[in-house]
Coordinates of C-alpha atoms in Angstrom, one line a residue:
V1 CA -18.1 21.7 31.3
R2 CA -18.7 19.3 28.5
H3 CA -17.6 22.0 26.0
D4 CA -14.4 22.6 28.0
N5 CA -13.7 18.9 28.1
V6 CA -14.1 18.5 24.3
S7 CA -11.9 21.6 23.7
L8 CA -9.2 20.1 26.0
R9 CA -9.3 16.8 24.2
R10 CA -9.0 18.5 20.8
V11 CA -6.0 20.5 22.0
V12 CA -4.2 17.5 23.4
E13 CA -4.9 15.5 20.2
T14 CA -3.7 18.3 17.9
L15 CA -0.5 18.7 19.9
G16 CA 0.0 14.9 20.0
E17 CA -0.5 14.6 16.2
A18 CA 2.0 17.5 15.6
L19 CA 4.6 15.9 17.8
L20 CA 4.2 12.5 16.2
L21 CA 4.7 14.0 12.7
Q22 CA 7.9 15.6 14.0
G23 CA 9.2 12.3 15.4
R24 CA 9.2 13.7 18.9
Y25 CA 8.0 10.4 20.4
G26 CA 9.3 10.9 23.9
E27 CA 7.4 14.2 24.2
V28 CA 4.2 12.4 23.0
V29 CA 4.6 9.8 25.8
E30 CA 5.1 12.5 28.4
L31 CA 1.9 14.3 27.1
A32 CA 0.0 11.0 27.2
Q33 CA 1.1 10.1 30.7
A34 CA -0.5 13.3 32.0
Y35 CA -4.0 12.3 30.8
T36 CA -4.3 8.5 31.1
D37 CA -6.0 8.9 34.5
H38 CA -8.2 11.8 33.4
A39 CA -11.9 11.8 34.4
Q40 CA -13.0 12.3 30.8
P41 CA -13.1 8.9 29.1
D42 CA -12.5 10.3 25.6
L43 CA -9.4 12.0 26.8
R44 CA -8.1 8.8 28.4
I45 CA -8.7 7.0 25.1
S46 CA -6.7 9.6 23.3
A47 CA -3.9 9.4 25.8
E48 CA -3.7 5.6 25.6
F49 CA -3.8 5.8 21.8
M50 CA -1.0 8.5 21.6
W51 CA 1.2 6.5 24.0
G52 CA 0.8 3.3 22.0
A53 CA 1.3 5.1 18.7
A54 CA 4.5 6.8 19.8
L55 CA 6.0 3.5 21.0
S56 CA 4.9 1.8 17.8
L57 CA 6.4 4.5 15.5
E58 CA 9.6 4.6 17.5
G59 CA 9.8 0.8 17.1
L60 CA 10.6 0.4 20.8
A61 CA 8.6 -1.9 23.1
L62 CA 6.0 -3.0 20.6
D63 CA 4.3 -5.3 23.2
E64 CA 3.9 -2.2 25.5
A65 CA 2.6 -0.2 22.5
A66 CA 0.0 -2.9 21.9
R67 CA -1.0 -2.9 25.6
H68 CA -1.7 0.8 25.5
L69 CA -3.6 0.5 22.3
G70 CA -5.5 -2.4 23.8
N71 CA -6.4 -0.2 26.7
A72 CA -7.8 2.4 24.3
E73 CA -9.8 -0.4 22.5
T74 CA -11.3 -1.6 25.8
L75 CA -12.3 2.0 26.8
L76 CA -13.9 2.4 23.3
R77 CA -16.0 -0.7 23.8
E78 CA -17.0 0.5 27.2
Q79 CA -18.1 3.9 25.9
G80 CA -20.0 2.6 22.9
L81 CA -20.5 4.8 19.8
E82 CA -22.5 7.7 21.3
A83 CA -19.8 10.4 21.0
G84 CA -19.1 11.8 17.6
A85 CA -15.3 11.4 18.0
V86 CA -15.5 7.6 18.8
P87 CA -15.6 6.3 15.2
V88 CA -12.4 8.2 14.5
Q89 CA -10.8 6.8 17.7
V90 CA -11.9 3.3 16.6
A91 CA -10.2 3.9 13.3
Q92 CA -7.0 5.2 14.9
V93 CA -6.7 2.3 17.3
H94 CA -7.2 -0.3 14.5
F95 CA -4.7 1.5 12.3
E96 CA -1.9 1.5 14.9
L97 CA -2.6 -2.1 16.0
G98 CA -2.3 -2.9 12.3
N99 CA 1.1 -1.1 12.2
I100 CA 2.3 -3.3 15.1
D101 CA 1.0 -6.4 13.3
A102 CA 2.9 -5.3 10.1
Q103 CA 6.2 -4.7 11.9
Q104 CA 5.9 -8.1 13.6
G105 CA 5.3 -9.8 10.2
R106 CA 1.5 -10.5 10.5
L107 CA 0.6 -8.9 7.2
S108 CA -2.9 -10.5 6.8
Q109 CA -3.9 -9.3 10.3
A110 CA -2.5 -5.9 9.6
I111 CA -4.5 -5.6 6.4
E112 CA -7.7 -6.6 8.2
R113 CA -7.0 -3.9 10.8
Y114 CA -6.5 -1.3 8.1
R115 CA -9.8 -2.4 6.4
R116 CA -11.6 -2.0 9.8
A117 CA -10.0 1.5 10.2
L118 CA -11.3 2.5 6.8
E119 CA -14.8 1.1 7.5
A120 CA -15.0 2.8 10.9
T121 CA -14.8 6.3 9.3
R122 CA -16.9 5.8 6.2
G123 CA -19.3 8.7 6.1
A124 CA -18.0 10.2 9.4
P125 CA -17.6 14.0 9.2
G126 CA -14.5 16.0 10.0
D127 CA -10.8 16.3 9.2
A128 CA -9.8 13.6 11.7
A129 CA -12.1 11.0 10.0
L130 CA -10.8 12.1 6.6
R131 CA -7.2 11.8 7.8
S132 CA -7.9 8.3 9.1
Q133 CA -9.4 7.2 5.8
I134 CA -6.5 8.5 3.8
L135 CA -3.9 6.8 6.1
A136 CA -5.9 3.5 5.9
H137 CA -5.9 3.7 2.1
N138 CA -2.1 4.3 2.2
N139 CA -1.3 1.4 4.5
L140 CA -3.6 -0.9 2.7
A141 CA -1.9 0.0 -0.5
Y142 CA 1.6 -0.6 0.8
H143 CA 0.9 -3.9 2.6
L144 CA -1.3 -5.3 -0.3
H145 CA 1.7 -4.5 -2.5
L146 CA 4.0 -6.6 -0.2
L147 CA 1.6 -9.5 -0.9
R148 CA 1.5 -8.6 -4.7
D149 CA -2.2 -7.8 -4.6
P150 CA -3.3 -5.7 -7.5
Q151 CA -5.8 -3.8 -5.3
A152 CA -2.8 -1.8 -4.0
F153 CA -2.9 0.7 -6.8
D154 CA -6.6 1.4 -6.3
H155 CA -6.0 2.3 -2.6
V156 CA -3.1 4.6 -3.1
Q157 CA -4.9 6.4 -5.9
Q158 CA -8.0 6.8 -3.7
G159 CA -5.8 8.1 -0.9
L160 CA -4.0 10.6 -3.1
A161 CA -7.2 11.9 -4.7
L162 CA -8.7 12.5 -1.2
A163 CA -5.5 14.2 0.1
Q164 CA -5.2 16.5 -2.9
E165 CA -8.9 17.3 -3.0
K166 CA -9.1 18.1 0.7
G167 CA -5.7 19.8 1.1
M168 CA -4.3 17.1 3.5
L169 CA -0.7 18.1 2.5
T170 CA 0.9 16.4 5.6
L171 CA -0.2 13.0 4.2
L172 CA 1.3 13.4 0.7
P173 CA 4.8 12.2 1.7
Y174 CA 3.3 8.9 2.9
L175 CA 1.2 8.4 -0.2
L176 CA 3.9 9.4 -2.7
S177 CA 6.4 7.0 -1.0
T178 CA 3.9 4.2 -1.4
L179 CA 3.1 5.2 -5.0
G180 CA 6.8 5.3 -5.8
E181 CA 7.3 1.8 -4.4
L182 CA 4.4 0.4 -6.5
H183 CA 5.9 2.0 -9.6
L184 CA 9.3 0.6 -8.7
A185 CA 7.9 -2.9 -8.4
Q186 CA 6.4 -2.6 -11.9
G187 CA 9.7 -1.5 -13.3
D188 CA 8.6 2.1 -14.1
L189 CA 11.8 3.7 -12.6
Q190 CA 11.1 7.2 -13.9
A191 CA 7.7 7.3 -12.3
A192 CA 9.1 5.9 -9.1
E193 CA 11.9 8.5 -8.9
T194 CA 9.4 11.3 -9.6
A195 CA 7.0 10.2 -6.9
F196 CA 9.9 9.8 -4.4
R197 CA 11.3 13.3 -5.2
Q198 CA 7.9 14.9 -4.9
G199 CA 7.3 13.2 -1.6
L200 CA 10.7 14.3 -0.3
V201 CA 10.0 17.9 -1.2
H202 CA 6.8 17.8 0.7
A203 CA 8.4 16.1 3.7
Q204 CA 11.2 18.7 3.9
R205 CA 8.8 21.6 3.6
L206 CA 6.6 20.1 6.3
A207 CA 9.6 19.2 8.6
Q208 CA 8.7 15.5 8.8
P209 CA 12.0 13.8 9.7
E210 CA 10.8 10.2 9.6
R211 CA 9.4 10.8 6.1
I212 CA 12.6 12.6 5.0
A213 CA 14.5 9.5 6.0
G214 CA 12.1 7.1 4.4
L215 CA 11.9 8.9 1.1
T216 CA 15.7 9.4 1.0
A217 CA 15.9 5.6 1.4
N218 CA 13.3 5.2 -1.3
L219 CA 15.5 7.2 -3.6
G220 CA 18.3 4.8 -2.7
L221 CA 16.1 1.9 -4.0
A222 CA 15.5 3.8 -7.2
A223 CA 19.2 4.4 -7.7
L224 CA 19.9 0.7 -7.0
A225 CA 17.3 -0.4 -9.5
Q226 CA 19.0 1.8 -12.1
G227 CA 22.4 0.3 -11.4
Q228 CA 23.8 3.4 -9.7
T229 CA 25.4 1.5 -6.7
E230 CA 27.5 4.4 -5.4
L231 CA 24.6 6.7 -5.4
A232 CA 22.4 4.1 -3.7
V233 CA 25.0 3.7 -0.9
H234 CA 25.2 7.4 -0.4
R235 CA 21.4 7.7 -0.2
F236 CA 21.0 4.7 2.1
S237 CA 23.8 6.0 4.4
T238 CA 22.2 9.5 4.5
A239 CA 18.7 8.0 5.2
L240 CA 20.2 5.7 7.9
A241 CA 21.7 8.7 9.8
Q242 CA 18.3 10.4 9.6
A243 CA 16.4 7.4 10.8
D244 CA 18.8 6.9 13.7
A245 CA 18.4 10.5 14.6
V246 CA 14.5 10.4 14.7
P247 CA 14.8 7.6 16.1
N248 CA 12.7 5.1 14.1
R249 CA 14.2 1.7 14.8
F250 CA 12.2 -0.3 12.3
L251 CA 13.0 2.1 9.5
A252 CA 16.7 2.1 10.5
A253 CA 16.9 -1.7 10.6
Q254 CA 15.2 -1.9 7.1
I255 CA 17.6 0.6 5.7
R256 CA 20.6 -1.3 7.1
L257 CA 19.3 -4.5 5.4
W258 CA 19.2 -2.6 2.1
L259 CA 22.7 -1.1 2.6
I260 CA 24.5 -4.2 3.8
P261 CA 24.8 -6.1 0.4
L262 CA 26.4 -3.0 -1.2
L263 CA 29.2 -2.7 1.3
P264 CA 32.5 -4.6 1.7
I265 CA 32.1 -7.4 4.2
E266 CA 34.1 -5.7 7.0
A267 CA 32.1 -2.5 6.6
A268 CA 28.8 -4.4 6.4
R269 CA 29.3 -6.5 9.6
P270 CA 28.7 -3.7 12.1
H271 CA 25.4 -2.8 10.3
L272 CA 24.4 -6.5 10.4
E273 CA 24.9 -6.6 14.1
A274 CA 23.0 -3.4 14.6
A275 CA 20.2 -4.6 12.5
R276 CA 20.1 -7.9 14.4
A277 CA 20.0 -6.1 17.7
A278 CA 17.1 -3.9 16.6
I279 CA 15.1 -6.7 15.0
E280 CA 15.4 -8.9 18.1
A281 CA 14.7 -6.1 20.6
G282 CA 11.8 -4.7 18.6
G283 CA 10.3 -8.1 17.6
F284 CA 10.4 -7.0 13.9
G285 CA 9.3 -10.3 12.5
R286 CA 8.8 -8.9 9.0
L287 CA 12.5 -8.3 8.7
R288 CA 13.8 -11.6 10.1
D289 CA 13.9 -13.5 6.8
D290 CA 16.0 -10.8 5.2
L291 CA 18.3 -10.7 8.2
A292 CA 18.7 -14.5 8.1
A293 CA 19.6 -14.4 4.4
L294 CA 22.2 -11.7 4.9
T295 CA 23.7 -13.4 8.0
A296 CA 24.1 -16.6 5.9
R297 CA 26.1 -14.6 3.4
L298 CA 28.2 -12.5 5.7
D299 CA 28.6 -14.7 8.8
P300 CA 27.8 -18.4 7.9
A301 CA 29.0 -19.7 11.3
T302 CA 26.5 -17.5 13.2
A303 CA 23.7 -18.4 10.8
A304 CA 24.4 -22.1 11.3
T305 CA 24.3 -21.8 15.1
G306 CA 21.6 -19.1 15.4

């Protein structure tokens, strides 16, 4: 019976991971709902984790996402660390709670969560542990970069080396996106463009719609940095349609904030309103300063009263 339970958990987790990568968040929630009351604690933990991760990735109801991830964290504490899968589940929960912290603007707390995710799987066997390590390296790199911490490059390089050595191809689009943004921040535009293009090729080959949108937007940033405004507008507009289709509300709001300054005022205003609605509904604290700055430029009366 124990073997059957382990097999069922692995099947559910594999299916959930595949659906998350494809941006099919509603289907992940439906899958999770079927197992949150299961007799097997490990499976309940996986279900709560998937439910929270789907809501977090979609950028909808972040407080509810945190509640489900908190349920998973509570179950993990109750179970202790006897089962071999638990360190991986600890890492996954820390990672997704870090993502919520990051979206809501608590970067230091997010970084601490990513560090705990990395530590939880150090020395743990299996592909799931390796995947968690690589993703933790990637998100540490990106958010340390936002704080201008030089350790960012070390983490993205470690993540890339592990992904390439172990054949974790589904993670390359994330790592190459982060690497490109680090190059962009350093002014190495050619290296940034190369990383973004390589990441986009992998994302298209692997049918990862959220990463296709993100990397297309990254290429918009590269075009903008090279003074190619029309190309940047085209790439941002394409990426926005892709992000809206996934849907990934945080990414879509971020892309709108990049696109707005490049548009005529009348064309920009609907995007400003859409970004404001998404940021307020999602609680995306990390984007509020940029929204306020753009509001002050495009709609001073609203900014003065808001």
